[in-house]
Short mmCIF file of C-alpha atoms and ligand atoms in Angstrom, two decimals:
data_model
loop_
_atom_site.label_atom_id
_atom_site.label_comp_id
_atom_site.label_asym_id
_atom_site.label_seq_id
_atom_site.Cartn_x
_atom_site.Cartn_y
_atom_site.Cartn_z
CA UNK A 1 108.44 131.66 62.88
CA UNK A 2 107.75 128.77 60.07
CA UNK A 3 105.99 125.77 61.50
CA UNK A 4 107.59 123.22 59.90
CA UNK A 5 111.68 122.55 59.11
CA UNK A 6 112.88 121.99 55.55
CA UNK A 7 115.63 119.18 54.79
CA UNK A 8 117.48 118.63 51.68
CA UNK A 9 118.35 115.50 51.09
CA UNK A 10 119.53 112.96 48.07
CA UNK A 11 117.88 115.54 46.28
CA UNK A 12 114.48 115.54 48.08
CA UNK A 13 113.14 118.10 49.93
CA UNK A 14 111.28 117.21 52.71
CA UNK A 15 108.78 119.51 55.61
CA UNK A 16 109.36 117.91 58.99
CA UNK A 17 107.15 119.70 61.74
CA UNK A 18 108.55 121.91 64.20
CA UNK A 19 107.27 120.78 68.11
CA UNK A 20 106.76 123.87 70.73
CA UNK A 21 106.60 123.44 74.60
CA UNK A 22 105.17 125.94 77.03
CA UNK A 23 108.22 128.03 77.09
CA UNK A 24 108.38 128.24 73.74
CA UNK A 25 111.37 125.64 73.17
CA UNK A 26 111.22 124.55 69.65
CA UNK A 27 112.34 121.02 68.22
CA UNK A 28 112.29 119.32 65.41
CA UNK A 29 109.54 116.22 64.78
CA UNK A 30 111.64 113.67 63.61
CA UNK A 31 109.56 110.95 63.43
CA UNK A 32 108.54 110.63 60.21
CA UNK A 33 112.05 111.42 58.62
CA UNK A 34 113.15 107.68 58.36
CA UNK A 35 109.80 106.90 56.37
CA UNK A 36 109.75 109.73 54.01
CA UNK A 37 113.79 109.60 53.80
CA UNK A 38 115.11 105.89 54.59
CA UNK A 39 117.85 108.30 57.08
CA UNK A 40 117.85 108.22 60.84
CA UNK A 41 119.42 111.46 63.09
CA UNK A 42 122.60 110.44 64.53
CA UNK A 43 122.83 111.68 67.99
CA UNK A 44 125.40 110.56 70.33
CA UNK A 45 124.57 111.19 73.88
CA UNK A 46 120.68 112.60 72.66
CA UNK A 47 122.73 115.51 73.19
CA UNK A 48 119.95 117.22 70.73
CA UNK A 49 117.29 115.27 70.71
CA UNK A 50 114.07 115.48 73.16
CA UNK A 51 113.12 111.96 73.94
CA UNK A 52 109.33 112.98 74.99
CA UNK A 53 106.80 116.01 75.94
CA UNK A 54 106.84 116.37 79.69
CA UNK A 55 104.85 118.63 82.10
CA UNK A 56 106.67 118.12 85.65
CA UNK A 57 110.20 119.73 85.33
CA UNK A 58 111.30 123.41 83.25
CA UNK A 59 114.88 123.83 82.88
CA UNK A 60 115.96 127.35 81.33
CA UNK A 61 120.15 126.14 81.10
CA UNK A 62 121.30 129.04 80.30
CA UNK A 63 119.55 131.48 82.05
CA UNK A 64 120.04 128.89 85.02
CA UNK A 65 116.11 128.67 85.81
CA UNK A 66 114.58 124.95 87.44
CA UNK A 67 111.22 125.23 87.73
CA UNK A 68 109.03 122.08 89.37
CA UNK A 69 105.29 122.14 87.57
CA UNK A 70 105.89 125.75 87.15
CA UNK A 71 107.08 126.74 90.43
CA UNK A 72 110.82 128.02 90.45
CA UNK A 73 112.83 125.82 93.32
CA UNK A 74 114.16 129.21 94.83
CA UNK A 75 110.55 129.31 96.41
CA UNK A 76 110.88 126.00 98.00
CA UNK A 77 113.70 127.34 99.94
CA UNK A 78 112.71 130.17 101.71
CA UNK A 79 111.21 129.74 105.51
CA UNK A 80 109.31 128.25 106.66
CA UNK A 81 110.86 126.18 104.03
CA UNK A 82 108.18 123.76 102.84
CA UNK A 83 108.31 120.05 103.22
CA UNK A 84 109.74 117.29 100.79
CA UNK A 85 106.83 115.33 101.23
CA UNK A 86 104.81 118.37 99.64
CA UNK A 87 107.05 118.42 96.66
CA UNK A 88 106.78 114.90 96.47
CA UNK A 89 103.24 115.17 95.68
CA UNK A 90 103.80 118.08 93.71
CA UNK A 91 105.84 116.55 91.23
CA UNK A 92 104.10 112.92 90.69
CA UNK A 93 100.37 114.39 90.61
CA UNK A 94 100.62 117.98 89.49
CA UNK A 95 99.52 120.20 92.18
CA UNK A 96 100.43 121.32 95.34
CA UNK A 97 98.56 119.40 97.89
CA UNK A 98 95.72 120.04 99.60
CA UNK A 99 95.54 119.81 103.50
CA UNK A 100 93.77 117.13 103.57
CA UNK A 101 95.82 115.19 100.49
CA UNK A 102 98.95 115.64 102.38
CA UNK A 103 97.29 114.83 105.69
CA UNK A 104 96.16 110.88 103.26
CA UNK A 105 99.89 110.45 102.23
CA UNK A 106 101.56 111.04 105.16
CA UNK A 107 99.26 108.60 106.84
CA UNK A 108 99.96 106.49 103.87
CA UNK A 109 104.07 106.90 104.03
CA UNK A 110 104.00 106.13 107.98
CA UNK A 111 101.59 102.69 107.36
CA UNK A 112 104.18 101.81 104.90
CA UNK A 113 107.14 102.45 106.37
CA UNK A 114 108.35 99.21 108.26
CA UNK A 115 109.77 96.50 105.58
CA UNK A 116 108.52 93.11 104.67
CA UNK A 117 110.40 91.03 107.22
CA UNK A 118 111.89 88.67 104.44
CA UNK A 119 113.08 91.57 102.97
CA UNK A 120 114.76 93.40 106.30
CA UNK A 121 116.16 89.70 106.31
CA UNK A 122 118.02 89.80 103.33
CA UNK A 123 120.50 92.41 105.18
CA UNK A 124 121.82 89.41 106.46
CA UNK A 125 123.08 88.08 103.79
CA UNK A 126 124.69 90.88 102.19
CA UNK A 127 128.59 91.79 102.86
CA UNK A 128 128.92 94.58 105.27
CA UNK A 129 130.87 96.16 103.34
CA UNK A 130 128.73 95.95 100.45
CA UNK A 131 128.28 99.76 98.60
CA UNK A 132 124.55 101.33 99.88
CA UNK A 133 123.89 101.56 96.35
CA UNK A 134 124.42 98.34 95.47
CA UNK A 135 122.03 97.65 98.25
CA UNK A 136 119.37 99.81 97.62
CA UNK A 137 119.02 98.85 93.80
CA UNK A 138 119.08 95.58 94.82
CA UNK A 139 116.34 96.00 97.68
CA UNK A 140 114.03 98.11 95.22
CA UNK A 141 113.90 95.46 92.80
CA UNK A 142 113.29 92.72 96.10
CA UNK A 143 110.22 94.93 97.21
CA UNK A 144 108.64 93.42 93.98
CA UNK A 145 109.26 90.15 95.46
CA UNK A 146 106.91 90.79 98.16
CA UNK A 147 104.39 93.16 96.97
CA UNK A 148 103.25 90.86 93.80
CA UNK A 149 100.03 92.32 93.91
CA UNK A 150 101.73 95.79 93.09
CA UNK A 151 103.61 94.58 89.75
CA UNK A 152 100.17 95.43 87.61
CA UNK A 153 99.18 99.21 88.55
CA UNK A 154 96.05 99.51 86.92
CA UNK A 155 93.91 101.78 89.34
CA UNK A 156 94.91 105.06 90.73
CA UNK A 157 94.27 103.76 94.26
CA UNK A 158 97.07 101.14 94.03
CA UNK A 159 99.50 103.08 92.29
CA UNK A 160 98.99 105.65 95.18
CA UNK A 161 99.75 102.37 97.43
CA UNK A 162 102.76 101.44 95.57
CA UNK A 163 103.83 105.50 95.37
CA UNK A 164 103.74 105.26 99.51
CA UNK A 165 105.38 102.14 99.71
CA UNK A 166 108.30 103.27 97.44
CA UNK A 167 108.91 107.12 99.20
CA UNK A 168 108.04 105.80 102.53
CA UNK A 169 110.34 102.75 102.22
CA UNK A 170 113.19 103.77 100.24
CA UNK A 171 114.74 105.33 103.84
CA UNK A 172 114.06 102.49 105.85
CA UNK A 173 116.46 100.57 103.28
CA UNK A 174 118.78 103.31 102.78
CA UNK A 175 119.20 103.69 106.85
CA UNK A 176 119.25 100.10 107.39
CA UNK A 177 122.24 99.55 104.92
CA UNK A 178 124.10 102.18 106.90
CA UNK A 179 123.70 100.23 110.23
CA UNK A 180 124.18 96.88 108.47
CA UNK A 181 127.63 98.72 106.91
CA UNK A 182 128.49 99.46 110.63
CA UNK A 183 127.74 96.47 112.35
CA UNK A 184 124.54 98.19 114.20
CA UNK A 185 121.57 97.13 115.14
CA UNK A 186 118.49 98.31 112.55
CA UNK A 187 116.47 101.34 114.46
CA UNK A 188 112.93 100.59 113.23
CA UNK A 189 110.78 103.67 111.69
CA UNK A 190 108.93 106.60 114.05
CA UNK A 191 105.63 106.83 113.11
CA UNK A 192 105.47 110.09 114.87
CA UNK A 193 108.78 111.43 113.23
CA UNK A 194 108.43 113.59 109.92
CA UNK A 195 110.04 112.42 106.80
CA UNK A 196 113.55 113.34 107.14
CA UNK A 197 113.75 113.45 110.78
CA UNK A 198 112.29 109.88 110.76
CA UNK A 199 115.63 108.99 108.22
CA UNK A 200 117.83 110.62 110.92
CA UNK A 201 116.59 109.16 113.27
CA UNK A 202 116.74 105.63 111.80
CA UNK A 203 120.12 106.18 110.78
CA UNK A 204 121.56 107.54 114.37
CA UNK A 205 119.28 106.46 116.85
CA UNK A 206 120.69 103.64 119.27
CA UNK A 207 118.79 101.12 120.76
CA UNK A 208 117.81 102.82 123.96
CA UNK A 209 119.22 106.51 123.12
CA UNK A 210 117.15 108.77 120.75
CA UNK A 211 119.20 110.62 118.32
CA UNK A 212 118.57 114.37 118.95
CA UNK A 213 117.39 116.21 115.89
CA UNK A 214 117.85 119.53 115.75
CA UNK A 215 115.77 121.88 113.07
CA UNK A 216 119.10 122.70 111.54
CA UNK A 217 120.22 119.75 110.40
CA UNK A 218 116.43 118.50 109.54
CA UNK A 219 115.63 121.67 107.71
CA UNK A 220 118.99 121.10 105.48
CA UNK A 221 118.41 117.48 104.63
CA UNK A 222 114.92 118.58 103.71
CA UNK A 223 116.45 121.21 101.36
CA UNK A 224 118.98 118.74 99.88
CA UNK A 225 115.76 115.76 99.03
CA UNK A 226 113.72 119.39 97.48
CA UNK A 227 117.09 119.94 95.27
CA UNK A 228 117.16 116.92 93.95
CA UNK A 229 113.85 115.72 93.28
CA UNK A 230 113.55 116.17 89.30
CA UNK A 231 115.79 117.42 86.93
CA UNK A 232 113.64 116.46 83.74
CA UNK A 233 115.60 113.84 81.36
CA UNK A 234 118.90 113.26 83.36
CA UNK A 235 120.88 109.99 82.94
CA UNK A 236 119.15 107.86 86.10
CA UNK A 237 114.92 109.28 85.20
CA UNK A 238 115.82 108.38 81.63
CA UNK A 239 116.81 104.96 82.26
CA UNK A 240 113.77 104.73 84.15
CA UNK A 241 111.61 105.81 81.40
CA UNK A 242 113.34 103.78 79.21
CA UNK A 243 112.87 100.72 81.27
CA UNK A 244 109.29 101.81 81.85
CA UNK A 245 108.90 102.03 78.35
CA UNK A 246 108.65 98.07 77.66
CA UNK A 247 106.10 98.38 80.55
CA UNK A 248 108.64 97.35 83.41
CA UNK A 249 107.00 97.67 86.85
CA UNK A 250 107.34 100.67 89.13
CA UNK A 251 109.91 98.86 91.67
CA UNK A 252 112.00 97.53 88.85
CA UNK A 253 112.13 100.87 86.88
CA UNK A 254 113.33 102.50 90.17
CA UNK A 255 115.95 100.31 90.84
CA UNK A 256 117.50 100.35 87.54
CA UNK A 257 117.31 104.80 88.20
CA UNK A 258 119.28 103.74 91.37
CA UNK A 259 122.41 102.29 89.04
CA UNK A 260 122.35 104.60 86.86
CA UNK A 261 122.80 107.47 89.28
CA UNK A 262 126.20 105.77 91.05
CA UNK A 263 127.82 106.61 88.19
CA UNK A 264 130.61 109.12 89.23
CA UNK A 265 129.69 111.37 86.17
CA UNK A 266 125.82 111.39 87.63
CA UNK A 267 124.91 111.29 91.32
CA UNK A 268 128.29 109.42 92.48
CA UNK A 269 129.77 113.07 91.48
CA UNK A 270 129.02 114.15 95.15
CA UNK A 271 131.35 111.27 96.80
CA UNK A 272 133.89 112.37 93.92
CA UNK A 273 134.01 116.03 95.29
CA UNK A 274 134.62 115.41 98.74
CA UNK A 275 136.87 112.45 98.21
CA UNK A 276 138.61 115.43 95.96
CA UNK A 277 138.55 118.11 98.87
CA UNK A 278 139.79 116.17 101.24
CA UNK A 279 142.89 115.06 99.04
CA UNK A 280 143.60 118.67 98.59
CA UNK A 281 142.95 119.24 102.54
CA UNK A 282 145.23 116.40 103.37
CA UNK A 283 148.20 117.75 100.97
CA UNK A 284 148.43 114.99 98.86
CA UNK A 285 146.97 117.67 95.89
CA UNK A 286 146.87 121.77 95.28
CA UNK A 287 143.62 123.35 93.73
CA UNK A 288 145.57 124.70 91.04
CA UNK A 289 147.02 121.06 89.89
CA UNK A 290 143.35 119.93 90.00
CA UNK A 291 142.92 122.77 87.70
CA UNK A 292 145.80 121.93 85.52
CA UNK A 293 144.38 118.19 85.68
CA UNK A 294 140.68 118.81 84.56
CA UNK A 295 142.52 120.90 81.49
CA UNK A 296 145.03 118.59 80.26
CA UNK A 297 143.65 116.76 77.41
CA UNK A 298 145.80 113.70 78.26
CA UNK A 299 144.98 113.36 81.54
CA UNK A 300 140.95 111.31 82.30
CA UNK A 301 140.82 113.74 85.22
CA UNK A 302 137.77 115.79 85.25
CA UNK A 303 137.04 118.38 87.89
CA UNK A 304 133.92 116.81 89.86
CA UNK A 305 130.91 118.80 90.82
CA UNK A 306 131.35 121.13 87.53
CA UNK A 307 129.80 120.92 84.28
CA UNK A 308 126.54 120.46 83.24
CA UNK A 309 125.02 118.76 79.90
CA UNK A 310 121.92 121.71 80.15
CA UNK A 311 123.32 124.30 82.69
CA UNK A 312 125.86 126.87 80.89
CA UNK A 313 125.19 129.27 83.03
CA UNK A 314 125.17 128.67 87.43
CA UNK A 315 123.46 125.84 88.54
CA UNK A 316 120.70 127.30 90.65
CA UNK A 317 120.68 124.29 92.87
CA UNK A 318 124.56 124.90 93.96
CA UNK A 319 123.60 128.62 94.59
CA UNK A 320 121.61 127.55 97.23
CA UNK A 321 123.33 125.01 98.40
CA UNK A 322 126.46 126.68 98.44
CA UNK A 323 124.88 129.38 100.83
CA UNK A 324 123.05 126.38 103.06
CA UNK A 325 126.22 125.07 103.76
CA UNK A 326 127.76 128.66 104.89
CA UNK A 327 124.35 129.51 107.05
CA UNK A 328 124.92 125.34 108.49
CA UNK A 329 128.25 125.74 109.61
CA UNK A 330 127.64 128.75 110.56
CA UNK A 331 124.54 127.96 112.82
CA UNK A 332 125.84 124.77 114.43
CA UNK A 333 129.09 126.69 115.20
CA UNK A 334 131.70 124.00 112.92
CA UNK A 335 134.35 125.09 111.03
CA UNK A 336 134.61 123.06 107.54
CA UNK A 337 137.90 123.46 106.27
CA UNK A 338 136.98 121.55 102.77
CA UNK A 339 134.59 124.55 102.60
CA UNK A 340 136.84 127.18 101.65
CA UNK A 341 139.01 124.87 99.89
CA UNK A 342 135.66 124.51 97.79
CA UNK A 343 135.78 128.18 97.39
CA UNK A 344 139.29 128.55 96.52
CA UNK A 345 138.37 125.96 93.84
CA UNK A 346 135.52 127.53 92.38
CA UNK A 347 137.59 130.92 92.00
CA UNK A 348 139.85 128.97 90.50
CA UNK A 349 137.91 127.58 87.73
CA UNK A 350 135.27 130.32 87.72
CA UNK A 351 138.56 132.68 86.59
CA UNK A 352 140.49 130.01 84.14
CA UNK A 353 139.98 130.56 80.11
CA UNK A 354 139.27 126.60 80.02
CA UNK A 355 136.26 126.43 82.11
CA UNK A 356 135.61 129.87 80.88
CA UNK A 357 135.57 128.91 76.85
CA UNK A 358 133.22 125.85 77.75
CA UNK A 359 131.08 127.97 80.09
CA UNK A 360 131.76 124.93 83.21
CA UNK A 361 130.20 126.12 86.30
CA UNK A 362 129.58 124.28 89.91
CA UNK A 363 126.73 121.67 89.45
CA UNK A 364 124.46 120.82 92.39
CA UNK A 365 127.27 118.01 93.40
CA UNK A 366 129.95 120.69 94.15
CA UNK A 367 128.73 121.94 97.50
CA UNK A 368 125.75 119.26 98.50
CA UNK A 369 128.72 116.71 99.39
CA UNK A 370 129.60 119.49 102.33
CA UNK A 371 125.78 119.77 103.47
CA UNK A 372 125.51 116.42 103.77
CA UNK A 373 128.85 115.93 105.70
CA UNK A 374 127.71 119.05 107.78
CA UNK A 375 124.67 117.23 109.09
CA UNK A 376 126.76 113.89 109.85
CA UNK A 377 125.80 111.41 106.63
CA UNK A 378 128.78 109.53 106.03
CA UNK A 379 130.70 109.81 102.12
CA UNK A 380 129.23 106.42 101.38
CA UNK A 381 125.70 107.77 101.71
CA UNK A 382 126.02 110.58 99.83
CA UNK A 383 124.57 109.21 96.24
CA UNK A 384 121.75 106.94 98.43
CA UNK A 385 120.51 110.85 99.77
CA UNK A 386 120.51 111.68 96.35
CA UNK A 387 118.24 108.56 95.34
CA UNK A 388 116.06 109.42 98.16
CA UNK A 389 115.64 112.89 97.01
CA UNK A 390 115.59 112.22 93.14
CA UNK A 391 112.77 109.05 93.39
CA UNK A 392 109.70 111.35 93.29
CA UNK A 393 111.02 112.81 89.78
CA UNK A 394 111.66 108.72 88.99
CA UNK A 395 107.86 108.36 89.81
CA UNK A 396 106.66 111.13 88.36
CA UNK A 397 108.18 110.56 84.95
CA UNK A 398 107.50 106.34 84.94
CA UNK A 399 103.65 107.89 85.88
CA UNK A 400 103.53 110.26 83.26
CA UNK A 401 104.59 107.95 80.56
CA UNK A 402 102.98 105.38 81.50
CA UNK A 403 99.82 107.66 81.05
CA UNK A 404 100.21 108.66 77.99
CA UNK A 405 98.23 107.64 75.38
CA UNK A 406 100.07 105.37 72.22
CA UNK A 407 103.18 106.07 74.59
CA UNK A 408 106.20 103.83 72.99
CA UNK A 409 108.54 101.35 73.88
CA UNK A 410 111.79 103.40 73.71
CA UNK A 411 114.26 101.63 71.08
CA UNK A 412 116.93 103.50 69.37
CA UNK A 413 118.22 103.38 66.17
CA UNK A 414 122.72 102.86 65.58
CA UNK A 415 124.67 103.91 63.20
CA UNK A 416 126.69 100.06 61.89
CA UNK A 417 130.24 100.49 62.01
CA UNK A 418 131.41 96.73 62.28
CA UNK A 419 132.28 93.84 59.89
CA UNK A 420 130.34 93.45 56.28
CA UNK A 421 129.03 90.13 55.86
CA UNK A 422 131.91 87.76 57.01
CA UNK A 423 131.42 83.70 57.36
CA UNK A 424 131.47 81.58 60.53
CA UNK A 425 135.06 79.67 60.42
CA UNK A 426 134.89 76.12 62.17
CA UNK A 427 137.31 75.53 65.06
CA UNK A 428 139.90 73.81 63.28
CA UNK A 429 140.49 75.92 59.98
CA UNK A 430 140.99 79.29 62.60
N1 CMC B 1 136.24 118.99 84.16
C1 CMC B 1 136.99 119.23 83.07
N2 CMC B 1 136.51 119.36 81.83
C2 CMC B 1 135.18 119.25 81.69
C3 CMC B 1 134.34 119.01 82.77
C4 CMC B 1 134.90 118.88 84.05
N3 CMC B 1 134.15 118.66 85.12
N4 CMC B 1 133.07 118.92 82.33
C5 CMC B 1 133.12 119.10 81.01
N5 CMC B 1 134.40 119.32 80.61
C6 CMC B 1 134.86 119.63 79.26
C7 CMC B 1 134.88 118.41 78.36
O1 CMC B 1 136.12 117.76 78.43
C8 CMC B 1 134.60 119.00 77.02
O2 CMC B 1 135.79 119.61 76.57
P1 CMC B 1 136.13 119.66 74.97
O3 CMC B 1 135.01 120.46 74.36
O4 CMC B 1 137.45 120.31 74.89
O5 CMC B 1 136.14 118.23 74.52
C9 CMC B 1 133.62 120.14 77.32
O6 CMC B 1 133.90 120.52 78.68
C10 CMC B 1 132.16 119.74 77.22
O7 CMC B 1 131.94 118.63 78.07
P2 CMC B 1 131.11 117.33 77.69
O8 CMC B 1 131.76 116.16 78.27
O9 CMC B 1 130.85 117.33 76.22
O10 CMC B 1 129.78 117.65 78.43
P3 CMC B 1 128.64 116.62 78.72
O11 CMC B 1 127.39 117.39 78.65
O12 CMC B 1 128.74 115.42 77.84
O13 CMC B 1 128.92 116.13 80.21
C11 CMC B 1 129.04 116.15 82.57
C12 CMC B 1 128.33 116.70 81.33
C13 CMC B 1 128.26 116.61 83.79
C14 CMC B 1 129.04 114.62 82.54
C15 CMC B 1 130.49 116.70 82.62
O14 CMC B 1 130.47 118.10 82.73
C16 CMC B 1 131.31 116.10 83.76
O15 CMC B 1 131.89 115.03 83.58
N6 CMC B 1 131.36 116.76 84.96
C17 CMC B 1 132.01 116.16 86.09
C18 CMC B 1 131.11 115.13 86.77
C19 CMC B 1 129.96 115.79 87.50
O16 CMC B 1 130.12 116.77 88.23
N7 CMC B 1 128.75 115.21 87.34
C20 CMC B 1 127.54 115.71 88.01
C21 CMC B 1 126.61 116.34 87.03
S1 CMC B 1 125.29 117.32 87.77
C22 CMC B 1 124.29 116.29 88.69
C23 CMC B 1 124.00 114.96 88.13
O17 CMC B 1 123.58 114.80 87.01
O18 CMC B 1 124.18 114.01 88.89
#
């Protein structure tokens, strides 16, 4: 293998180094070419381009392999299943944690659980039917308001602070939006609950009747924040690195993560796939027209919850979540019908030359819109459990750059396709 890449170009030959990661993924080290060449890389969509060395995720796409810090995710699924709070930890410092390190944060994420009153105020004034992720961006980037002191991390003791404050707090806002979306009164935060029981609880619970939790339905929503908790340079942890980049606080980068993952080609894919199923279940669409749909060229339709940008191969995350559901229903005795409609679906496509040819398989949005239904979250939660689950991977990343030594404000180059010089005409000649 050479060690550096050759380019011809205007009749200069240029040596541009070739990077290696732990894996052995090789890329090439662009960052001199504009210097020695006066050409950028044009890259729509950095479908090719690696926008930074990272240690906490290893996606193998298509060999269908997610590893966190080394660990494959298959292992955080098998009983006793381990808890998010672990991978939490995991992820944002490196290593699993020791008894007593997860024994500190979980005493840190119940002291930080209740919010600021002027911020559990603000529910108030926002519509009820305002979208929970309109809410929760907005409420990340209010924490800031309160917790001033946090906006300059600059010692590993109050970035741990701010790190509890974010993971502990991000369900009290995401539950509370729910009631305040239903007209219910807030159910305030159980310091003896654990993490995701604690959500359920704030998001069920009535006033003076305790929501019962059973292990079922605790141990899947566990499973569903562990799935989603870093999947290296997506669309949302990129934004957040890019906003990080100029230096952005922790609470601001997070929020702007939260907008970028509504988008219905993101996170907002699992509120697309049920909205989908139950059109089909309803009658007012067939699986095989949604097939025909996501092929015709003329038609915007795309068939949500398949396709991946890395994955050309199965999606390990909708492996497993595609058996939790099964094992759920099964175990709490329900019958899903939008289940085996999924199925039908994925035969479907799984079978057809056009999601065949492009190698389109189910991504981890296909079947974790079912889970979540299983358990009782409502559709307009469904991208706010994704937040929940993805904002360790948010930290981790914002953490890791911001670590980094010479790290650099990230600022693209464009290709100029628009007017040559042209002159400013005054009102009256136009
Ligand atoms: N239905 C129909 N056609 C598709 C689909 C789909 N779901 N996904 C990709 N294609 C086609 C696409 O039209 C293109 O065809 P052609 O080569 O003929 O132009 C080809 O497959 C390659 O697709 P692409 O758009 O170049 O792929 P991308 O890497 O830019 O986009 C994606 C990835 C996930 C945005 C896309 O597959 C998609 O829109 N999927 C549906 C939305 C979805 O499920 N999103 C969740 C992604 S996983 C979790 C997450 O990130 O939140």
């Amino acid at each position: 293998m050479t060690d550096n890449a050759v380019l011809m170009v205007d009749g200069q030959t240029i040596e541009l180094p070739i990077v290696e990661g732990a894996e052995g993924e090789r890329s090439i080290d662009i960052t001199a070419l504009r210097a020695q060449t006066g050409l950028t890389s044009y890259d729509p969509g950095l479908v090719n381009t690696s926008i930074c060395k990272s240690a906490i995720t290893y996606i193998d796409g298509d060999k269908g392999v997610l590893r966190y810090r080394g660990i494959p995710v298959e292992q955080f699924t098998v009983q006793p299943q381990p808890n998010f709070v672990e991978v939490v930890w995991l992820l944002i410092f490196g290593n699993l944690p020791s008894r007593e390190e997860l024994k500190i944060f979980r005493d840190m994420l119940t002291s930080h659980e209740l919010l600021h009153e002027d911020v559990k105020d603000q529910f108030q004034h926002i519509p009820a039917d305002a979208p929970p992720m309109a809410i929760l961006s907005a409420t990340l980037n209010h924490l800031a308001c309160v917790y001033r002191k946090y906006l300059v991390v600059d010692d590993p003791e109050r970035l741990l602070e701010v790190i509890a404050s974010l993971i502990s707090q991000v369900r009290t806002i995401a539950a509370f939006s729910y009631r305040r979306s239903k007209g219910l009164p807030f159910i305030y935060p159980n310091p003896n609950l654990r993490y995701c029981a604690n959500f359920l609880h704030m998001m069920f619970s009535s006033p003076y009747q305790q929501y019962i939790i059973s292990p079922e339905v605790e141990d899947a929503l566990n499973l569903i924040f562990i799935l989603h908790a870093d999947h290296e340079q997506n669309c949302s942890t990129t934004t957040v690195r890019a906003v990080g980049s100029a230096r952005a606080n922790l609470f601001a980068s997070c929020a702007a993560g939260v907008s970028a993952l509504w988008g219905p080609l993101h996170g907002g894919a699992n509120v697309e796939v049920v909205e989908m199923l139950e059109r089909i279940h309803k009658g007012g669409l067939s699986p095989a027209q949604c097939i025909r749909d996501a092929r015709d060229k003329n038609n915007p339709f795309r068939l949500s919850g398949f396709g991946h940008r890395i994955y050309r191969n199965f999606d390990p995350r909708a492996k497993i979540l595609k058996q939790a559901c099964d094992r759920v229903l099964q175990i709490t005795g329900q019958r899903d019908p939008l289940l085996d409609i999924a199925f039908e679906l994925e035969e479907l496509a799984l079978n057809d030359d056009y999601f065949i040819e492009r190698k389109l398989y189910p991504n981890v949005d296909f079947y974790s819109g079912i889970l979540l239904r299983t358990i009782g979250i409502p559709t307009n939660m469904f991208t706010v459990c994704f937040a929940i689950g993805r904002l360790p991977g948010w930290i981790a990343h914002w953490k890791e750059q911001n670590e980094e030594q010479g790290g650099r404000i990230i600022r693209p180059r464009q290709v100029y396709v628009g007017n040559n010089l042209s002159s400013y005409v005054p009102m009256e000649d136009r």
